[in-house]
Coordinates of C-alpha atoms and ligand atoms in Angstrom, one line a residue:
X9 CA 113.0 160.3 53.4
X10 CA 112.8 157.8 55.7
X11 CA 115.1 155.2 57.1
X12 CA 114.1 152.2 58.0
X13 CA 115.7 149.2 60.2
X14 CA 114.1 145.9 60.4
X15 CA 115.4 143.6 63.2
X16 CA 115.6 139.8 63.2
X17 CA 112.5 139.0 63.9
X18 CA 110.8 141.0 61.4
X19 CA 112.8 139.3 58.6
X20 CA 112.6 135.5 60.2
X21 CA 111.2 133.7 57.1
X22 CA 109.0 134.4 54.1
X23 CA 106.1 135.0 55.6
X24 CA 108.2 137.9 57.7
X25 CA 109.8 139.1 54.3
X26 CA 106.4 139.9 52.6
X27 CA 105.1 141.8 55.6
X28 CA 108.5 144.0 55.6
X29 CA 108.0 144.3 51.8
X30 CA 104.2 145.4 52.4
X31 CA 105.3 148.2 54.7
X32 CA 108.1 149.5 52.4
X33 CA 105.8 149.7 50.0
X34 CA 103.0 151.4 52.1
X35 CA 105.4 154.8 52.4
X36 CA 107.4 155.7 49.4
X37 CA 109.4 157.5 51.5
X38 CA 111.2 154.5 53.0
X39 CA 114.4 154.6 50.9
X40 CA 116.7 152.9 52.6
X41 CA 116.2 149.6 54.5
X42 CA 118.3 148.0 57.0
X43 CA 118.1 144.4 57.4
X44 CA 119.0 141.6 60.7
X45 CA 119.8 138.4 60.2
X46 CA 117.2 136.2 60.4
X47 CA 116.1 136.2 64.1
X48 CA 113.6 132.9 65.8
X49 CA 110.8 131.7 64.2
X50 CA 109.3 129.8 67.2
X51 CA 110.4 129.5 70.7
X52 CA 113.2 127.3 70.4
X53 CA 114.7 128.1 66.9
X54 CA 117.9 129.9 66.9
X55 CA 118.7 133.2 65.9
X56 CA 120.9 132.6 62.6
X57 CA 123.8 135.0 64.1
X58 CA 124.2 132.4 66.9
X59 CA 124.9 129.6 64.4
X60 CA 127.3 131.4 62.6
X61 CA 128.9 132.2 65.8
X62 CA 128.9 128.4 67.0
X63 CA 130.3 127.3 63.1
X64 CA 133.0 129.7 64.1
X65 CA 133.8 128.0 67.2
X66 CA 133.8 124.7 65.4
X67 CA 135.7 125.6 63.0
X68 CA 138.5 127.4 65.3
X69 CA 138.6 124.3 67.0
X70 CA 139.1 121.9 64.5
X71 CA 135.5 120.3 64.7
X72 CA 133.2 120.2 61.4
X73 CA 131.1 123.0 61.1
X74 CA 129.6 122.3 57.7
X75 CA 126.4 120.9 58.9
X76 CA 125.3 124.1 61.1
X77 CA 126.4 126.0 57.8
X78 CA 123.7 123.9 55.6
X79 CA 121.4 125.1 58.3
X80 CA 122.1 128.3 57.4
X81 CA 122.0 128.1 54.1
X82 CA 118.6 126.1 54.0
X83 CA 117.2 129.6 56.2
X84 CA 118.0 132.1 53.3
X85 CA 117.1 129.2 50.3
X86 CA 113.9 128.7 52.0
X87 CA 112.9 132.8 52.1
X88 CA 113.8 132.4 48.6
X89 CA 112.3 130.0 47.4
X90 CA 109.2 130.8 49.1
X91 CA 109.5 134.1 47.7
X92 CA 109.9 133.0 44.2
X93 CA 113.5 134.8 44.2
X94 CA 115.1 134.1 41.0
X95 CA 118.6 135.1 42.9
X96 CA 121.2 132.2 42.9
X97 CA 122.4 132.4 46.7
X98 CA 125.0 129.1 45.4
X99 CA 127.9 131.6 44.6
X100 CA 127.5 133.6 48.0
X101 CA 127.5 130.6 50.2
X102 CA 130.4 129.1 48.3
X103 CA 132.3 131.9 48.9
X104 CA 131.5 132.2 52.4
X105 CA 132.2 128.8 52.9
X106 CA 136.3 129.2 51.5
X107 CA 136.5 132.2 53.4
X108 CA 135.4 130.3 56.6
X109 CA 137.4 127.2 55.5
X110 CA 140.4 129.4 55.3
X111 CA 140.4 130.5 59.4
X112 CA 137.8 133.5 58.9
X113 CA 137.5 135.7 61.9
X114 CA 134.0 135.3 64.1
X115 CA 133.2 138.8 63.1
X116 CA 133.3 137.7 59.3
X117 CA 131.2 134.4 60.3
X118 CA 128.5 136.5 62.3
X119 CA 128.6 139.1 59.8
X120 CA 127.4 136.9 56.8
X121 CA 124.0 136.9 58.5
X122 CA 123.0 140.0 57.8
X123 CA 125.3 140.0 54.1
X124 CA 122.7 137.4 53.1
X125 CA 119.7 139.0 54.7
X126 CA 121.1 142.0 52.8
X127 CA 121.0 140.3 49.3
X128 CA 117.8 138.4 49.7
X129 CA 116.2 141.4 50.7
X130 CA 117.8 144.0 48.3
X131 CA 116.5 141.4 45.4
X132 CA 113.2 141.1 46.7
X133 CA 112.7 144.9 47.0
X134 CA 114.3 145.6 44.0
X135 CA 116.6 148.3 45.6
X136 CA 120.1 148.7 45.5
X137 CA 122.1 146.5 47.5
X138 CA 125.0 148.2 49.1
X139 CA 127.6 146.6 51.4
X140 CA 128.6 148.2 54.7
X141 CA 132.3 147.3 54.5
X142 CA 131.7 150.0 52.0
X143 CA 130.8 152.5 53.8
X144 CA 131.1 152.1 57.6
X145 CA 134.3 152.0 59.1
X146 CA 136.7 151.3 62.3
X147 CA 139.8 152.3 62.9
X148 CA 142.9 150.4 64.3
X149 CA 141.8 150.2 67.7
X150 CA 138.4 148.8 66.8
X151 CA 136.9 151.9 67.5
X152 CA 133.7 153.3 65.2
X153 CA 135.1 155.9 63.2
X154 CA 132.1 158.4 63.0
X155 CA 133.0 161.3 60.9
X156 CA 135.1 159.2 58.3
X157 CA 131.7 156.7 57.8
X158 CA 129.8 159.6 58.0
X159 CA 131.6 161.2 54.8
X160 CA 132.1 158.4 53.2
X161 CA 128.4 157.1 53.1
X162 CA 127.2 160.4 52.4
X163 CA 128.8 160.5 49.4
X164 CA 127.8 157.2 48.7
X165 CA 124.0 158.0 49.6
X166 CA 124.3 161.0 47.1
X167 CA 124.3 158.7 44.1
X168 CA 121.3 156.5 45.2
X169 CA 118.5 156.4 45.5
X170 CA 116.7 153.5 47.4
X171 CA 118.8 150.7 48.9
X172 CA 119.5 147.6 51.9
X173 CA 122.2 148.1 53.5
X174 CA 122.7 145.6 55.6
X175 CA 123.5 145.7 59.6
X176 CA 125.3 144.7 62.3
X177 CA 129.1 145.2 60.5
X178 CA 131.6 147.6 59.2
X179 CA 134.9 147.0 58.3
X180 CA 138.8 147.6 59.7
X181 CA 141.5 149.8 58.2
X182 CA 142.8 146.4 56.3
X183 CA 139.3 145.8 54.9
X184 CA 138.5 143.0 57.4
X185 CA 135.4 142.6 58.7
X186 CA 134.1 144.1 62.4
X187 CA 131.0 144.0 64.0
X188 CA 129.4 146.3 66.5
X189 CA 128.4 144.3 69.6
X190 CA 124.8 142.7 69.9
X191 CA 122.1 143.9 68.4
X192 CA 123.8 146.1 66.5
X193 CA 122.0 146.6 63.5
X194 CA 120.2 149.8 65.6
X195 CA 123.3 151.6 65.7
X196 CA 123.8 151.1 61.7
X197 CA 120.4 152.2 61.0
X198 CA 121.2 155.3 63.1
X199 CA 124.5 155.8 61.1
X200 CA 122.7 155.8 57.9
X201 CA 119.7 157.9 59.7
X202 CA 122.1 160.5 60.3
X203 CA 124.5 160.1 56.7
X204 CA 121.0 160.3 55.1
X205 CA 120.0 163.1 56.9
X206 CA 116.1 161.8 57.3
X207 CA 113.1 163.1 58.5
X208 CA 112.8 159.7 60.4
X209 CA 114.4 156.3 61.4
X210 CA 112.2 153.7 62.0
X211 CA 113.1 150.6 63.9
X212 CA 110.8 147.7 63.3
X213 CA 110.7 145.2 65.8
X214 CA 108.2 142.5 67.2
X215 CA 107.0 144.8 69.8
X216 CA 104.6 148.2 69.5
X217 CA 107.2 150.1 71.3
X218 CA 108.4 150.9 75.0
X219 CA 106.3 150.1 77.7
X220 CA 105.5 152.5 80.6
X221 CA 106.8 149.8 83.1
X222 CA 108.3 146.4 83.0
X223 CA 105.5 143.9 82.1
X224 CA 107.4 141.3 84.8
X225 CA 106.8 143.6 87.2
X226 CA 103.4 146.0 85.9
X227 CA 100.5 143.7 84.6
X228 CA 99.9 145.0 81.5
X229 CA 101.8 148.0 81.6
X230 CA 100.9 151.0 78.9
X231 CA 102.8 151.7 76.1
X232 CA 104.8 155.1 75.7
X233 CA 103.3 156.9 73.2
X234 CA 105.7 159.3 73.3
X235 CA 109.4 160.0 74.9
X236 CA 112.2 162.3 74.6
X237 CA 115.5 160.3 73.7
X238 CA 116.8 162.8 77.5
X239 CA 114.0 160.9 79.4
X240 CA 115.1 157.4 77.6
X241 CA 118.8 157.9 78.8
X242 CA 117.2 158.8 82.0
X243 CA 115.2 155.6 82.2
X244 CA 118.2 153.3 81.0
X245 CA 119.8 154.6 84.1
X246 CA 117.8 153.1 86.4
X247 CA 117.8 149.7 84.3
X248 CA 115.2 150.0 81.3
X249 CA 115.8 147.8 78.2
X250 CA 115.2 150.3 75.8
X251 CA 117.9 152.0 72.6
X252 CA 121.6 151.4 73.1
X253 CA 123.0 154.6 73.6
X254 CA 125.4 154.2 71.0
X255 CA 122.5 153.9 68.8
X256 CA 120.7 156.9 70.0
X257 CA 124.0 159.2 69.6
X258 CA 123.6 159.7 65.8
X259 CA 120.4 160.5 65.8
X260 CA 119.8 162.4 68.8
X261 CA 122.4 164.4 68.3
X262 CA 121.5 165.1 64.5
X263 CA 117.8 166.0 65.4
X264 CA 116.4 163.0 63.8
X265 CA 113.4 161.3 65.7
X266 CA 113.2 157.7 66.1
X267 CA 110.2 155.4 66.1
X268 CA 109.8 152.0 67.4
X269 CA 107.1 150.3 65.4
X270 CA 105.9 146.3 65.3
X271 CA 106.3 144.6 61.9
X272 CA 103.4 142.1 63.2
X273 CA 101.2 145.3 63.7
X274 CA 102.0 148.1 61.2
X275 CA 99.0 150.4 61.9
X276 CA 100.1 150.5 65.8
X277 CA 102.3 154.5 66.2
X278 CA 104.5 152.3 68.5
X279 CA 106.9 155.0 70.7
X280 CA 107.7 158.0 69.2
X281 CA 111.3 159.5 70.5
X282 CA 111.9 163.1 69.5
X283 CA 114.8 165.4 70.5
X284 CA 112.3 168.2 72.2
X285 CA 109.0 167.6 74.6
X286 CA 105.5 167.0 73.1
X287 CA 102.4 167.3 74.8
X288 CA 102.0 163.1 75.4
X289 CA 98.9 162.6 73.3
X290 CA 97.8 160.8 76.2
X291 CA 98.5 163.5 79.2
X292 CA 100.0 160.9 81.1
X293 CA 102.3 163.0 83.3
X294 CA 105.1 160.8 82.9
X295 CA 106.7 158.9 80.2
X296 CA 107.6 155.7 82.3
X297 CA 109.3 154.0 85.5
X298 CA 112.2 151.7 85.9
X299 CA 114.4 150.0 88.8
X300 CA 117.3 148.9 89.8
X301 CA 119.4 147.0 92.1
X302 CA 122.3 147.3 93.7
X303 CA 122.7 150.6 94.7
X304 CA 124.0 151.8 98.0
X305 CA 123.4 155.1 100.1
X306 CA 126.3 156.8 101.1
X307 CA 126.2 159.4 103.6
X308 CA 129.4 161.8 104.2
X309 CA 129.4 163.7 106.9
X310 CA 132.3 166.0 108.2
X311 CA 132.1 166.0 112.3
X312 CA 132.7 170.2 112.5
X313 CA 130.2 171.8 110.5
X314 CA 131.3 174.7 109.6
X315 CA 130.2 176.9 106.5
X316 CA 132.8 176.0 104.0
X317 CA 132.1 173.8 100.9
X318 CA 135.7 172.5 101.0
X319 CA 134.7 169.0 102.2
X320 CA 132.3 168.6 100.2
X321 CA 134.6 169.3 96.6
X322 CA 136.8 167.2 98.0
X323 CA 135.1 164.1 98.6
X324 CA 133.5 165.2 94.9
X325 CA 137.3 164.8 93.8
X326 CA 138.0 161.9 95.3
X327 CA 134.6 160.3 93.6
X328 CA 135.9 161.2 90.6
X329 CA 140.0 160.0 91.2
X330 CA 138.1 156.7 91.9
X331 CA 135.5 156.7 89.3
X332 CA 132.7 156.1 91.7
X333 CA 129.8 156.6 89.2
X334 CA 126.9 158.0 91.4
X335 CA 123.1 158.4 90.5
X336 CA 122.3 161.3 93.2
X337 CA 124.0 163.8 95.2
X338 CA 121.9 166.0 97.7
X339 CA 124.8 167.9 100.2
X340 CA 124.7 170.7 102.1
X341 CA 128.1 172.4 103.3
X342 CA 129.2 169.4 105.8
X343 CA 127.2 166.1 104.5
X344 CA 127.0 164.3 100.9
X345 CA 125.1 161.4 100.2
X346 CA 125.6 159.5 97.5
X347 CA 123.8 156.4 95.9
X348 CA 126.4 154.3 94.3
X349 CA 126.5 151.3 92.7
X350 CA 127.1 149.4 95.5
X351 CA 129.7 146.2 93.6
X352 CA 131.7 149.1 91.6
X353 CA 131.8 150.9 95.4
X354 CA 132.8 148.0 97.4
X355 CA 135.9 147.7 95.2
X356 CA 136.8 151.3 95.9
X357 CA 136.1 152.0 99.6
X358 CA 139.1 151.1 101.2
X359 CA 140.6 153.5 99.2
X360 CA 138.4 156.4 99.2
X361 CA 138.1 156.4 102.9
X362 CA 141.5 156.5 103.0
X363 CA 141.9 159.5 100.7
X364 CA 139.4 161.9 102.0
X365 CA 141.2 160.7 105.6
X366 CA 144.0 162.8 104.3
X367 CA 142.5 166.1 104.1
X368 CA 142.5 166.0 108.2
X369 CA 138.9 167.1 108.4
X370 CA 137.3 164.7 110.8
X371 CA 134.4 162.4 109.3
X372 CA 132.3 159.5 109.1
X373 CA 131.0 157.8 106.3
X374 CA 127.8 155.4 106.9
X375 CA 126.9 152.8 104.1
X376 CA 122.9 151.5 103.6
X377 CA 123.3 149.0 101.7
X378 CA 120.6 147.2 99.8
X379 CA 119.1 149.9 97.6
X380 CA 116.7 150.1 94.7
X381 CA 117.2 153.0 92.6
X382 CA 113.8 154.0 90.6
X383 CA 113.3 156.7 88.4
X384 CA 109.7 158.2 87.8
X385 CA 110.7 159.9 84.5
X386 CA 108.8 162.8 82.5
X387 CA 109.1 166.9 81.8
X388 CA 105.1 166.5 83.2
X389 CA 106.8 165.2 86.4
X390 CA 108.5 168.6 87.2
X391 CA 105.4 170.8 86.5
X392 CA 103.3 168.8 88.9
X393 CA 103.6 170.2 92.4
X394 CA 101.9 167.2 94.0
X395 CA 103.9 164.6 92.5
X396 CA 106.3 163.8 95.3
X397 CA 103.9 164.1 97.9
X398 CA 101.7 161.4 95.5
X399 CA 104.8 159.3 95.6
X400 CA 105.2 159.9 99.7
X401 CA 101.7 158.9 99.7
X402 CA 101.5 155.3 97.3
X403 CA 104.3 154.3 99.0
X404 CA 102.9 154.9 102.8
X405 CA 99.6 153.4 101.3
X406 CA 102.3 150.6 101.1
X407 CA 104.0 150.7 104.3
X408 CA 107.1 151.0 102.5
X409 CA 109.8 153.0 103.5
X410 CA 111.4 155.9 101.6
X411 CA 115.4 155.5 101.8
X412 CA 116.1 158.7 99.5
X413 CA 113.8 161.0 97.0
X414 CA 115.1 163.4 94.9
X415 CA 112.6 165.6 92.4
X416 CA 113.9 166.9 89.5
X417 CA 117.3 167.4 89.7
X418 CA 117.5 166.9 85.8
X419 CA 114.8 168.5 85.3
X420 CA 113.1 165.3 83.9
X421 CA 112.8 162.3 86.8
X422 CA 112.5 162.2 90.1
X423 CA 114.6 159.4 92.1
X424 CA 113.5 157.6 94.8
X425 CA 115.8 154.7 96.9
X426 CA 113.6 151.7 98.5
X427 CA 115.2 149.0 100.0
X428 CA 115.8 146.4 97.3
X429 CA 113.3 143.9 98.7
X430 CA 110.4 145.9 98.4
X431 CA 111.5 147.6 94.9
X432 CA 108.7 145.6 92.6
X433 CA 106.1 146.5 95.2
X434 CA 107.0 150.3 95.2
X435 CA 107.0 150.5 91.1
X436 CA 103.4 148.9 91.1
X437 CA 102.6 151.5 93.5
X438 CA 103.9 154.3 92.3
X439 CA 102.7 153.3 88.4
X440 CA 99.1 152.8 89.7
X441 CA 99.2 155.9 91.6
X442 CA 100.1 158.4 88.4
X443 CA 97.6 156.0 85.9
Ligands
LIG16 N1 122.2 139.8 64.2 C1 122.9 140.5 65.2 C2 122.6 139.9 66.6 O1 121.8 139.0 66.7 C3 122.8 142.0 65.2 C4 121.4 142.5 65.3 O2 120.4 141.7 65.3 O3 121.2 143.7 65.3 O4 123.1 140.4 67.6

């Protein structure tokens, strides 16, 4: 079976709702549905989770916030009306309306999007509806309680057979309402992915998947066929919009592959993201490139060079007392470099000099600031011997200058460090090079 997670877009009006009912339909195996709230219909509309969060902050602060509520309401009556729904959505909204009346918390009024989006939905289908106070959970803290939702909704999953569940929310040990942060209606899908145990989780979107490169940066970059959810972290590190890691965890880690289809363009594969490497259908070497800003090189360098790796663990430990997060670390037995992130570093260095000043092994430490990090990432990267000599050579082609490379260390990406200024230039060149 399949799961299957529409986002806000895709279920934006009526016109949306019939195409989402249309793909359901096309693939019996699409058993259970996840709904968004309703996202923007047009360029300036607003996403229906921001008006429940602006009735919340009228309401907290004493101001009216019936008339965004009738907003809201008029979005669902609308679909359903449109839809020829004979569901009364009266009783829902008059409920949620006391409930807001009576001081609500703003995870209650953003969570009633996607309750609503639930019901419409579940009715139009005519699947189950079931609600995921239910059957996800957080504990005390506000932290996602995995295994507990994961038991629970398994259970629950046992005795049904196709339902909406709806995003976005879970509920507290008291049976309140919490919601995961934005966008979260990915990492429910993946929840109920994993509880399900599907063959797939589909995430339908308005886009046909990842692109190869950022299109404000490529013109008209390709799309990724193909990805393993490794090479997506490995992307996201160096600044790529793509999955939340929190949504990718229960899926990855369950085996489950994910694909990123367009509700506006059902016959398009959109990316494919699978736990093991594929031959990419279309032998592009590498599965995409991203940059980011920010960064600064670090080099570490003890003045005696001798042939212990002493210095070197140390100024590892010290990193780590500091939680300096670092992106790359070539060293030999008396020199580290690091590339940092060069706000979380600045914080720090004071007291990281200080520390490795203690050890009484004679230093310096320079700092290059002003430091793109990108990431060329794909297994194909590895297996081609010419590829960083291709990169040496797009970038010369370029005149720009190479600050840092780094092949491979993960097996998956190379790393290269630019000076921040010429970091657009150097992804164009580097993209056009391997396409
Ligand atoms: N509706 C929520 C938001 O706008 C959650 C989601 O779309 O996944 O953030």
């Amino acid at each position: 079976m399949v799961v299957a997670k529409f986002g806000g877009s895709s279920l934006a009006d009526a016109a949306q709702f019939q195409k989402v009912k249309n793909i359901v339909f096309a693939d019996s195996r699409r058993m259970l549905i996840i709904p968004s709230a309703p996202g923007r219909r047009f360029d300036k509309d607003e996403k229906v989770t921001d008006l429940l969060y602006l009735c919340h902050s009228q309401q907290a602060s004493g101001m009216p916030f019936q008339k965004t509520f009738e907003e809201i309401q008029k979005r669902y009556s609308d679909i359903a009306k449109q839809l020829h729904l004979s569901l009364e959505l009266e009783p829902f909204f008059q409920e949620i309306q006391q409930q807001m009346e009576e001081g609500a918390s703003a995870d209650y009024f953003a969570s009633r999007g996607e309750f609503l989006n639930g019901v419409l939905l579940a009715n139009y289908l005519g699947f189950e509806f079931l609600d995921a106070a239910e059957v996800i959970f957080f504990n005390e803290q506000g932290v996602f309680e995995a295994e507990k939702t994961n038991y629970v909704l398994k259970q629950r999953l046992d005795k049904i057979e196709k339902a909406v569940i709806p995003g976005f929310y879970g509920s507290n040990p008291d049976g309140s309402i919490r919601v995961f942060s934005r966008g979260g209606s990915d990492i429910t899908g993946a929840i109920v992915a994993r509880a399900a145990q599907a063959e797939l989780y589909e995430n339908w979107t308005d886009v046909s998947g990842f692109l190869m490169a950022d299109p404000r940066i490529v013109t008209d970059p390709r799309p990724i066929s193909h990805i393993t959810y490794h090479e997506m972290h490995e992307l996201c590190c160096a600044g790529a919009t793509v999955l939340h890691e929190d949504c990718v965890f229960p899926v990855s880690s369950a085996g489950i592959p994910t694909n990123i289809r367009n509700t506006n363009l059902p016959q398009h594969p959109g990316t494919m993201i699978t736990c093991s490497a594929l031959q990419r259908e279309d032998f592009a070497i590498f599965a995409g490139v991203s940059g980011k800003k920010g960064f600064s090189l670090l080099v570490i360098e003890k003045e005696n060079p001798d042939h212990t790796w002493s210095f070197v663990q140390e100024v590892l430990r010290v990193a780590k007392k500091y939680g300096i997060k670092f992106q790359y670390l070539p060293s030999g037995a008396h020199c580290v470099c690091l590339l940092v992130e060069a706000k979380q570093f600045f914080e720090k260095q004071q007291d990281f000099e200080r520390e490795i000043t203690k050890s009484n092994v004679p230093f310096s430490m320079t700092v290059q600031p002003n430091i793109a990090g990108i990431v060329l990432v794909g297994y194909g990267i590895i297996h081609n011997r010419l590829a960083v000599n291709r990169i040496y050579t797009a970038l010369q082609r370029h005149n720009i200058d190479v600050a840092m490379i780094n092949q491979g260390s993960g097996e998956l990406s190379t790393w290269v460090g630019v000076s921040e200024n010429e970091m657009e230039e150097a992804i164009c060149a580097i993209y056009e090079e391997f396409l």
